[in-house]
Amino acid sequence: MTQSHSATRTGDEEVRPGTDEEEYLVVRNDEEQYSIWRADRDLPAGWHPEGRRGTRQECLDHIDVVWTDMRPLSLRRRLAGADV
């Protein structure tokens, strides 16, 4: 897979992809797994905005705080049922 190195404009500034000036969203899927996604792009199927928006690092820092159990939701539910 190749990475695009094109620039986008925000106001009078040029923003390079992968820089801290880009705006990102924290997204979550139905398995309650988190990721970040560039705010200027459509979300892929199965992912939903979590509510946090910011720089790449701000979004990653937020994920570090809220994503405390890395197991997918379906596994957590299955394991919870096994305890009964």
PDB file of N, CA and C in Angstrom:
ATOM      1  N   MET A   1       0.854  -1.165   0.000  1.00  0.00           N
ATOM      2  CA  MET A   1       0.000   0.000   0.000  1.00  0.00           C
ATOM      3  C   MET A   1       0.901   1.229   0.000  1.00  0.00           C
ATOM      4  N   THR A   2       0.573   2.202  -0.797  1.00  0.00           N
ATOM      5  CA  THR A   2       1.355   3.434  -0.834  1.00  0.00           C
ATOM      6  C   THR A   2       0.652   4.503  -0.043  1.00  0.00           C
ATOM      7  N   GLN A   3       1.440   5.391   0.491  1.00  0.00           N
ATOM      8  CA  GLN A   3       0.886   6.486   1.285  1.00  0.00           C
ATOM      9  C   GLN A   3       0.900   7.750   0.450  1.00  0.00           C
ATOM     10  N   SER A   4      -0.206   8.462   0.456  1.00  0.00           N
ATOM     11  CA  SER A   4      -0.299   9.713  -0.284  1.00  0.00           C
ATOM     12  C   SER A   4       0.465  10.808   0.445  1.00  0.00           C
ATOM     13  N   HIS A   5       1.159  11.616  -0.310  1.00  0.00           N
ATOM     14  CA  HIS A   5       1.895  12.726   0.287  1.00  0.00           C
ATOM     15  C   HIS A   5       1.359  14.066  -0.206  1.00  0.00           C
ATOM     16  N   SER A   6       0.107  14.072  -0.641  1.00  0.00           N
ATOM     17  CA  SER A   6      -0.456  15.323  -1.122  1.00  0.00           C
ATOM     18  C   SER A   6      -0.806  16.228   0.046  1.00  0.00           C
ATOM     19  N   ALA A   7      -0.822  17.492  -0.218  1.00  0.00           N
ATOM     20  CA  ALA A   7      -1.130  18.476   0.823  1.00  0.00           C
ATOM     21  C   ALA A   7      -2.566  18.938   0.676  1.00  0.00           C
ATOM     22  N   THR A   8      -3.158  19.342   1.788  1.00  0.00           N
ATOM     23  CA  THR A   8      -4.485  19.949   1.761  1.00  0.00           C
ATOM     24  C   THR A   8      -4.356  21.354   2.323  1.00  0.00           C
ATOM     25  N   ARG A   9      -5.319  22.176   2.025  1.00  0.00           N
ATOM     26  CA  ARG A   9      -5.283  23.553   2.509  1.00  0.00           C
ATOM     27  C   ARG A   9      -6.332  23.758   3.583  1.00  0.00           C
ATOM     28  N   THR A  10      -5.937  24.439   4.634  1.00  0.00           N
ATOM     29  CA  THR A  10      -6.874  24.866   5.663  1.00  0.00           C
ATOM     30  C   THR A  10      -6.679  26.358   5.815  1.00  0.00           C
ATOM     31  N   GLY A  11      -7.614  27.125   5.337  1.00  0.00           N
ATOM     32  CA  GLY A  11      -7.441  28.580   5.338  1.00  0.00           C
ATOM     33  C   GLY A  11      -6.303  28.936   4.402  1.00  0.00           C
ATOM     34  N   ASP A  12      -5.318  29.671   4.893  1.00  0.00           N
ATOM     35  CA  ASP A  12      -4.177  30.043   4.070  1.00  0.00           C
ATOM     36  C   ASP A  12      -2.988  29.120   4.275  1.00  0.00           C
ATOM     37  N   GLU A  13      -3.128  28.106   5.121  1.00  0.00           N
ATOM     38  CA  GLU A  13      -2.016  27.220   5.418  1.00  0.00           C
ATOM     39  C   GLU A  13      -2.112  25.938   4.622  1.00  0.00           C
ATOM     40  N   GLU A  14      -0.970  25.390   4.285  1.00  0.00           N
ATOM     41  CA  GLU A  14      -0.914  24.080   3.664  1.00  0.00           C
ATOM     42  C   GLU A  14      -0.593  23.071   4.750  1.00  0.00           C
ATOM     43  N   VAL A  15      -1.360  21.985   4.787  1.00  0.00           N
ATOM     44  CA  VAL A  15      -1.166  20.961   5.804  1.00  0.00           C
ATOM     45  C   VAL A  15      -0.704  19.686   5.120  1.00  0.00           C
ATOM     46  N   ARG A  16       0.392  19.151   5.571  1.00  0.00           N
ATOM     47  CA  ARG A  16       0.928  17.898   5.039  1.00  0.00           C
ATOM     48  C   ARG A  16       0.334  16.723   5.802  1.00  0.00           C
ATOM     49  N   PRO A  17      -0.091  15.673   5.090  1.00  0.00           N
ATOM     50  CA  PRO A  17      -0.606  14.488   5.770  1.00  0.00           C
ATOM     51  C   PRO A  17       0.429  13.937   6.752  1.00  0.00           C
ATOM     52  N   GLY A  18      -0.058  13.481   7.907  1.00  0.00           N
ATOM     53  CA  GLY A  18       0.814  12.922   8.918  1.00  0.00           C
ATOM     54  C   GLY A  18       1.401  13.950   9.866  1.00  0.00           C
ATOM     55  N   THR A  19       1.077  15.217   9.658  1.00  0.00           N
ATOM     56  CA  THR A  19       1.581  16.242  10.559  1.00  0.00           C
ATOM     57  C   THR A  19       0.589  16.465  11.684  1.00  0.00           C
ATOM     58  N   ASP A  20       1.029  17.123  12.729  1.00  0.00           N
ATOM     59  CA  ASP A  20       0.187  17.330  13.902  1.00  0.00           C
ATOM     60  C   ASP A  20      -0.896  18.378  13.670  1.00  0.00           C
ATOM     61  N   GLU A  21      -0.837  19.100  12.551  1.00  0.00           N
ATOM     62  CA  GLU A  21      -1.856  20.112  12.289  1.00  0.00           C
ATOM     63  C   GLU A  21      -3.152  19.501  11.753  1.00  0.00           C
ATOM     64  N   GLU A  22      -3.095  18.290  11.260  1.00  0.00           N
ATOM     65  CA  GLU A  22      -4.299  17.654  10.740  1.00  0.00           C
ATOM     66  C   GLU A  22      -5.268  17.371  11.879  1.00  0.00           C
ATOM     67  N   GLU A  23      -6.555  17.386  11.551  1.00  0.00           N
ATOM     68  CA  GLU A  23      -7.574  17.094  12.542  1.00  0.00           C
ATOM     69  C   GLU A  23      -8.020  15.639  12.384  1.00  0.00           C
ATOM     70  N   TYR A  24      -8.122  14.966  13.505  1.00  0.00           N
ATOM     71  CA  TYR A  24      -8.516  13.567  13.535  1.00  0.00           C
ATOM     72  C   TYR A  24      -9.760  13.390  14.393  1.00  0.00           C
ATOM     73  N   LEU A  25     -10.420  12.262  14.189  1.00  0.00           N
ATOM     74  CA  LEU A  25     -11.543  11.834  15.014  1.00  0.00           C
ATOM     75  C   LEU A  25     -11.152  10.547  15.727  1.00  0.00           C
ATOM     76  N   VAL A  26     -11.644  10.375  16.933  1.00  0.00           N
ATOM     77  CA  VAL A  26     -11.566   9.065  17.578  1.00  0.00           C
ATOM     78  C   VAL A  26     -12.794   8.309  17.118  1.00  0.00           C
ATOM     79  N   VAL A  27     -12.596   7.112  16.616  1.00  0.00           N
ATOM     80  CA  VAL A  27     -13.699   6.298  16.111  1.00  0.00           C
ATOM     81  C   VAL A  27     -13.719   4.963  16.853  1.00  0.00           C
ATOM     82  N   ARG A  28     -14.896   4.347  16.867  1.00  0.00           N
ATOM     83  CA  ARG A  28     -15.077   3.072  17.556  1.00  0.00           C
ATOM     84  C   ARG A  28     -15.963   2.185  16.708  1.00  0.00           C
ATOM     85  N   ASN A  29     -15.669   0.896  16.706  1.00  0.00           N
ATOM     86  CA  ASN A  29     -16.510  -0.032  15.946  1.00  0.00           C
ATOM     87  C   ASN A  29     -17.483  -0.750  16.883  1.00  0.00           C
ATOM     88  N   ASP A  30     -18.282  -1.640  16.326  1.00  0.00           N
ATOM     89  CA  ASP A  30     -19.301  -2.332  17.119  1.00  0.00           C
ATOM     90  C   ASP A  30     -18.704  -3.286  18.146  1.00  0.00           C
ATOM     91  N   GLU A  31     -17.445  -3.620  18.006  1.00  0.00           N
ATOM     92  CA  GLU A  31     -16.745  -4.461  18.983  1.00  0.00           C
ATOM     93  C   GLU A  31     -16.070  -3.609  20.067  1.00  0.00           C
ATOM     94  N   GLU A  32     -16.342  -2.305  20.051  1.00  0.00           N
ATOM     95  CA  GLU A  32     -15.787  -1.336  20.994  1.00  0.00           C
ATOM     96  C   GLU A  32     -14.263  -1.268  20.929  1.00  0.00           C
ATOM     97  N   GLN A  33     -13.748  -1.383  19.704  1.00  0.00           N
ATOM     98  CA  GLN A  33     -12.332  -1.189  19.442  1.00  0.00           C
ATOM     99  C   GLN A  33     -12.157   0.225  18.906  1.00  0.00           C
ATOM    100  N   TYR A  34     -11.103   0.891  19.328  1.00  0.00           N
ATOM    101  CA  TYR A  34     -10.890   2.290  18.991  1.00  0.00           C
ATOM    102  C   TYR A  34      -9.806   2.462  17.946  1.00  0.00           C
ATOM    103  N   SER A  35      -9.909   3.577  17.224  1.00  0.00           N
ATOM    104  CA  SER A  35      -8.889   3.970  16.260  1.00  0.00           C
ATOM    105  C   SER A  35      -9.010   5.471  16.036  1.00  0.00           C
ATOM    106  N   ILE A  36      -8.121   6.007  15.225  1.00  0.00           N
ATOM    107  CA  ILE A  36      -8.246   7.404  14.808  1.00  0.00           C
ATOM    108  C   ILE A  36      -8.436   7.433  13.302  1.00  0.00           C
ATOM    109  N   TRP A  37      -9.075   8.493  12.839  1.00  0.00           N
ATOM    110  CA  TRP A  37      -9.363   8.638  11.413  1.00  0.00           C
ATOM    111  C   TRP A  37      -9.287  10.119  11.074  1.00  0.00           C
ATOM    112  N   ARG A  38      -8.705  10.427   9.938  1.00  0.00           N
ATOM    113  CA  ARG A  38      -8.635  11.832   9.545  1.00  0.00           C
ATOM    114  C   ARG A  38     -10.035  12.405   9.402  1.00  0.00           C
ATOM    115  N   ALA A  39     -10.238  13.586   9.963  1.00  0.00           N
ATOM    116  CA  ALA A  39     -11.567  14.199  10.001  1.00  0.00           C
ATOM    117  C   ALA A  39     -12.082  14.574   8.622  1.00  0.00           C
ATOM    118  N   ASP A  40     -11.189  14.752   7.657  1.00  0.00           N
ATOM    119  CA  ASP A  40     -11.616  15.164   6.316  1.00  0.00           C
ATOM    120  C   ASP A  40     -11.959  13.985   5.412  1.00  0.00           C
ATOM    121  N   ARG A  41     -12.000  12.793   5.963  1.00  0.00           N
ATOM    122  CA  ARG A  41     -12.297  11.599   5.158  1.00  0.00           C
ATOM    123  C   ARG A  41     -13.547  10.915   5.678  1.00  0.00           C
ATOM    124  N   ASP A  42     -14.255  10.248   4.760  1.00  0.00           N
ATOM    125  CA  ASP A  42     -15.431   9.467   5.151  1.00  0.00           C
ATOM    126  C   ASP A  42     -14.978   8.275   5.987  1.00  0.00           C
ATOM    127  N   LEU A  43     -15.781   7.945   6.993  1.00  0.00           N
ATOM    128  CA  LEU A  43     -15.451   6.795   7.826  1.00  0.00           C
ATOM    129  C   LEU A  43     -15.713   5.503   7.063  1.00  0.00           C
ATOM    130  N   PRO A  44     -14.874   4.500   7.283  1.00  0.00           N
ATOM    131  CA  PRO A  44     -15.143   3.204   6.654  1.00  0.00           C
ATOM    132  C   PRO A  44     -16.355   2.543   7.309  1.00  0.00           C
ATOM    133  N   ALA A  45     -16.953   1.614   6.599  1.00  0.00           N
ATOM    134  CA  ALA A  45     -18.123   0.904   7.115  1.00  0.00           C
ATOM    135  C   ALA A  45     -17.784   0.244   8.450  1.00  0.00           C
ATOM    136  N   GLY A  46     -18.713   0.340   9.383  1.00  0.00           N
ATOM    137  CA  GLY A  46     -18.556  -0.307  10.670  1.00  0.00           C
ATOM    138  C   GLY A  46     -17.892   0.550  11.739  1.00  0.00           C
ATOM    139  N   TRP A  47     -17.457   1.744  11.394  1.00  0.00           N
ATOM    140  CA  TRP A  47     -16.809   2.639  12.353  1.00  0.00           C
ATOM    141  C   TRP A  47     -17.686   3.859  12.572  1.00  0.00           C
ATOM    142  N   HIS A  48     -17.722   4.342  13.819  1.00  0.00           N
ATOM    143  CA  HIS A  48     -18.590   5.452  14.202  1.00  0.00           C
ATOM    144  C   HIS A  48     -17.788   6.472  14.999  1.00  0.00           C
ATOM    145  N   PRO A  49     -18.083   7.758  14.836  1.00  0.00           N
ATOM    146  CA  PRO A  49     -17.368   8.757  15.636  1.00  0.00           C
ATOM    147  C   PRO A  49     -17.666   8.566  17.119  1.00  0.00           C
ATOM    148  N   GLU A  50     -16.640   8.645  17.929  1.00  0.00           N
ATOM    149  CA  GLU A  50     -16.775   8.458  19.373  1.00  0.00           C
ATOM    150  C   GLU A  50     -17.075   9.773  20.069  1.00  0.00           C
ATOM    151  N   GLY A  51     -16.745  10.874  19.420  1.00  0.00           N
ATOM    152  CA  GLY A  51     -17.040  12.180  19.989  1.00  0.00           C
ATOM    153  C   GLY A  51     -15.825  13.065  20.168  1.00  0.00           C
ATOM    154  N   ARG A  52     -14.640  12.486  20.231  1.00  0.00           N
ATOM    155  CA  ARG A  52     -13.415  13.268  20.423  1.00  0.00           C
ATOM    156  C   ARG A  52     -12.839  13.648  19.067  1.00  0.00           C
ATOM    157  N   ARG A  53     -12.355  14.872  18.987  1.00  0.00           N
ATOM    158  CA  ARG A  53     -11.756  15.415  17.765  1.00  0.00           C
ATOM    159  C   ARG A  53     -10.542  16.220  18.200  1.00  0.00           C
ATOM    160  N   GLY A  54      -9.458  16.137  17.445  1.00  0.00           N
ATOM    161  CA  GLY A  54      -8.264  16.905  17.792  1.00  0.00           C
ATOM    162  C   GLY A  54      -7.080  16.506  16.938  1.00  0.00           C
ATOM    163  N   THR A  55      -5.902  16.842  17.425  1.00  0.00           N
ATOM    164  CA  THR A  55      -4.694  16.442  16.711  1.00  0.00           C
ATOM    165  C   THR A  55      -4.533  14.933  16.845  1.00  0.00           C
ATOM    166  N   ARG A  56      -3.649  14.387  16.064  1.00  0.00           N
ATOM    167  CA  ARG A  56      -3.385  12.952  16.124  1.00  0.00           C
ATOM    168  C   ARG A  56      -3.021  12.545  17.552  1.00  0.00           C
ATOM    169  N   GLN A  57      -2.090  13.269  18.164  1.00  0.00           N
ATOM    170  CA  GLN A  57      -1.634  12.919  19.501  1.00  0.00           C
ATOM    171  C   GLN A  57      -2.732  13.086  20.548  1.00  0.00           C
ATOM    172  N   GLU A  58      -3.541  14.130  20.436  1.00  0.00           N
ATOM    173  CA  GLU A  58      -4.654  14.307  21.377  1.00  0.00           C
ATOM    174  C   GLU A  58      -5.619  13.127  21.303  1.00  0.00           C
ATOM    175  N   CYS A  59      -5.896  12.676  20.086  1.00  0.00           N
ATOM    176  CA  CYS A  59      -6.808  11.546  19.914  1.00  0.00           C
ATOM    177  C   CYS A  59      -6.199  10.257  20.461  1.00  0.00           C
ATOM    178  N   LEU A  60      -4.917  10.026  20.198  1.00  0.00           N
ATOM    179  CA  LEU A  60      -4.254   8.836  20.729  1.00  0.00           C
ATOM    180  C   LEU A  60      -4.206   8.861  22.254  1.00  0.00           C
ATOM    181  N   ASP A  61      -3.961  10.034  22.825  1.00  0.00           N
ATOM    182  CA  ASP A  61      -3.957  10.165  24.285  1.00  0.00           C
ATOM    183  C   ASP A  61      -5.328   9.842  24.868  1.00  0.00           C
ATOM    184  N   HIS A  62      -6.382  10.288  24.203  1.00  0.00           N
ATOM    185  CA  HIS A  62      -7.746   9.997  24.660  1.00  0.00           C
ATOM    186  C   HIS A  62      -8.015   8.489  24.616  1.00  0.00           C
ATOM    187  N   ILE A  63      -7.592   7.834  23.548  1.00  0.00           N
ATOM    188  CA  ILE A  63      -7.786   6.386  23.431  1.00  0.00           C
ATOM    189  C   ILE A  63      -7.061   5.665  24.562  1.00  0.00           C
ATOM    190  N   ASP A  64      -5.867   6.119  24.904  1.00  0.00           N
ATOM    191  CA  ASP A  64      -5.126   5.509  26.011  1.00  0.00           C
ATOM    192  C   ASP A  64      -5.921   5.540  27.311  1.00  0.00           C
ATOM    193  N   VAL A  65      -6.719   6.578  27.496  1.00  0.00           N
ATOM    194  CA  VAL A  65      -7.504   6.718  28.727  1.00  0.00           C
ATOM    195  C   VAL A  65      -8.778   5.871  28.686  1.00  0.00           C
ATOM    196  N   VAL A  66      -9.487   5.874  27.561  1.00  0.00           N
ATOM    197  CA  VAL A  66     -10.815   5.247  27.526  1.00  0.00           C
ATOM    198  C   VAL A  66     -10.809   3.776  27.129  1.00  0.00           C
ATOM    199  N   TRP A  67      -9.781   3.320  26.407  1.00  0.00           N
ATOM    200  CA  TRP A  67      -9.777   1.931  25.942  1.00  0.00           C
ATOM    201  C   TRP A  67      -8.950   1.102  26.912  1.00  0.00           C
ATOM    202  N   THR A  68      -9.595   0.668  27.980  1.00  0.00           N
ATOM    203  CA  THR A  68      -8.880  -0.029  29.045  1.00  0.00           C
ATOM    204  C   THR A  68      -8.922  -1.545  28.906  1.00  0.00           C
ATOM    205  N   ASP A  69      -9.826  -2.074  28.118  1.00  0.00           N
ATOM    206  CA  ASP A  69      -9.922  -3.519  27.904  1.00  0.00           C
ATOM    207  C   ASP A  69      -9.842  -3.774  26.405  1.00  0.00           C
ATOM    208  N   MET A  70      -8.736  -4.332  25.966  1.00  0.00           N
ATOM    209  CA  MET A  70      -8.483  -4.507  24.538  1.00  0.00           C
ATOM    210  C   MET A  70      -9.294  -5.646  23.913  1.00  0.00           C
ATOM    211  N   ARG A  71      -9.930  -6.453  24.741  1.00  0.00           N
ATOM    212  CA  ARG A  71     -10.691  -7.574  24.180  1.00  0.00           C
ATOM    213  C   ARG A  71     -11.925  -7.067  23.435  1.00  0.00           C
ATOM    214  N   PRO A  72     -12.253  -7.671  22.286  1.00  0.00           N
ATOM    215  CA  PRO A  72     -13.478  -7.283  21.573  1.00  0.00           C
ATOM    216  C   PRO A  72     -14.708  -7.530  22.448  1.00  0.00           C
ATOM    217  N   LEU A  73     -15.742  -6.747  22.237  1.00  0.00           N
ATOM    218  CA  LEU A  73     -16.971  -6.839  23.011  1.00  0.00           C
ATOM    219  C   LEU A  73     -17.555  -8.249  22.972  1.00  0.00           C
ATOM    220  N   SER A  74     -17.557  -8.889  21.806  1.00  0.00           N
ATOM    221  CA  SER A  74     -18.134 -10.237  21.698  1.00  0.00           C
ATOM    222  C   SER A  74     -17.390 -11.228  22.597  1.00  0.00           C
ATOM    223  N   LEU A  75     -16.087 -11.101  22.720  1.00  0.00           N
ATOM    224  CA  LEU A  75     -15.318 -11.978  23.593  1.00  0.00           C
ATOM    225  C   LEU A  75     -15.627 -11.692  25.056  1.00  0.00           C
ATOM    226  N   ARG A  76     -15.705 -10.419  25.410  1.00  0.00           N
ATOM    227  CA  ARG A  76     -16.037 -10.064  26.795  1.00  0.00           C
ATOM    228  C   ARG A  76     -17.401 -10.612  27.189  1.00  0.00           C
ATOM    229  N   ARG A  77     -18.364 -10.516  26.275  1.00  0.00           N
ATOM    230  CA  ARG A  77     -19.706 -11.037  26.561  1.00  0.00           C
ATOM    231  C   ARG A  77     -19.682 -12.560  26.700  1.00  0.00           C
ATOM    232  N   ARG A  78     -18.948 -13.210  25.816  1.00  0.00           N
ATOM    233  CA  ARG A  78     -18.874 -14.678  25.858  1.00  0.00           C
ATOM    234  C   ARG A  78     -18.225 -15.136  27.172  1.00  0.00           C
ATOM    235  N   LEU A  79     -17.154 -14.460  27.575  1.00  0.00           N
ATOM    236  CA  LEU A  79     -16.485 -14.822  28.821  1.00  0.00           C
ATOM    237  C   LEU A  79     -17.359 -14.525  30.039  1.00  0.00           C
ATOM    238  N   ALA A  80     -18.135 -13.459  29.995  1.00  0.00           N
ATOM    239  CA  ALA A  80     -19.026 -13.121  31.097  1.00  0.00           C
ATOM    240  C   ALA A  80     -20.112 -14.194  31.242  1.00  0.00           C
ATOM    241  N   GLY A  81     -20.584 -14.733  30.127  1.00  0.00           N
ATOM    242  CA  GLY A  81     -21.596 -15.794  30.157  1.00  0.00           C
ATOM    243  C   GLY A  81     -21.040 -17.092  30.670  1.00  0.00           C
ATOM    244  N   ALA A  82     -19.748 -17.338  30.500  1.00  0.00           N
ATOM    245  CA  ALA A  82     -19.130 -18.576  30.961  1.00  0.00           C
ATOM    246  C   ALA A  82     -18.997 -18.609  32.472  1.00  0.00           C
ATOM    247  N   ASP A  83     -19.035 -17.420  33.117  1.00  0.00           N
ATOM    248  CA  ASP A  83     -18.899 -17.360  34.570  1.00  0.00           C
ATOM    249  C   ASP A  83     -20.180 -17.750  35.282  1.00  0.00           C
ATOM    250  N   VAL A  84     -21.285 -17.840  34.578  1.00  0.00           N
ATOM    251  CA  VAL A  84     -22.583 -18.112  35.210  1.00  0.00           C
ATOM    252  C   VAL A  84     -22.724 -19.567  35.536  1.00  0.00           C
TER     253      VAL A  84
END
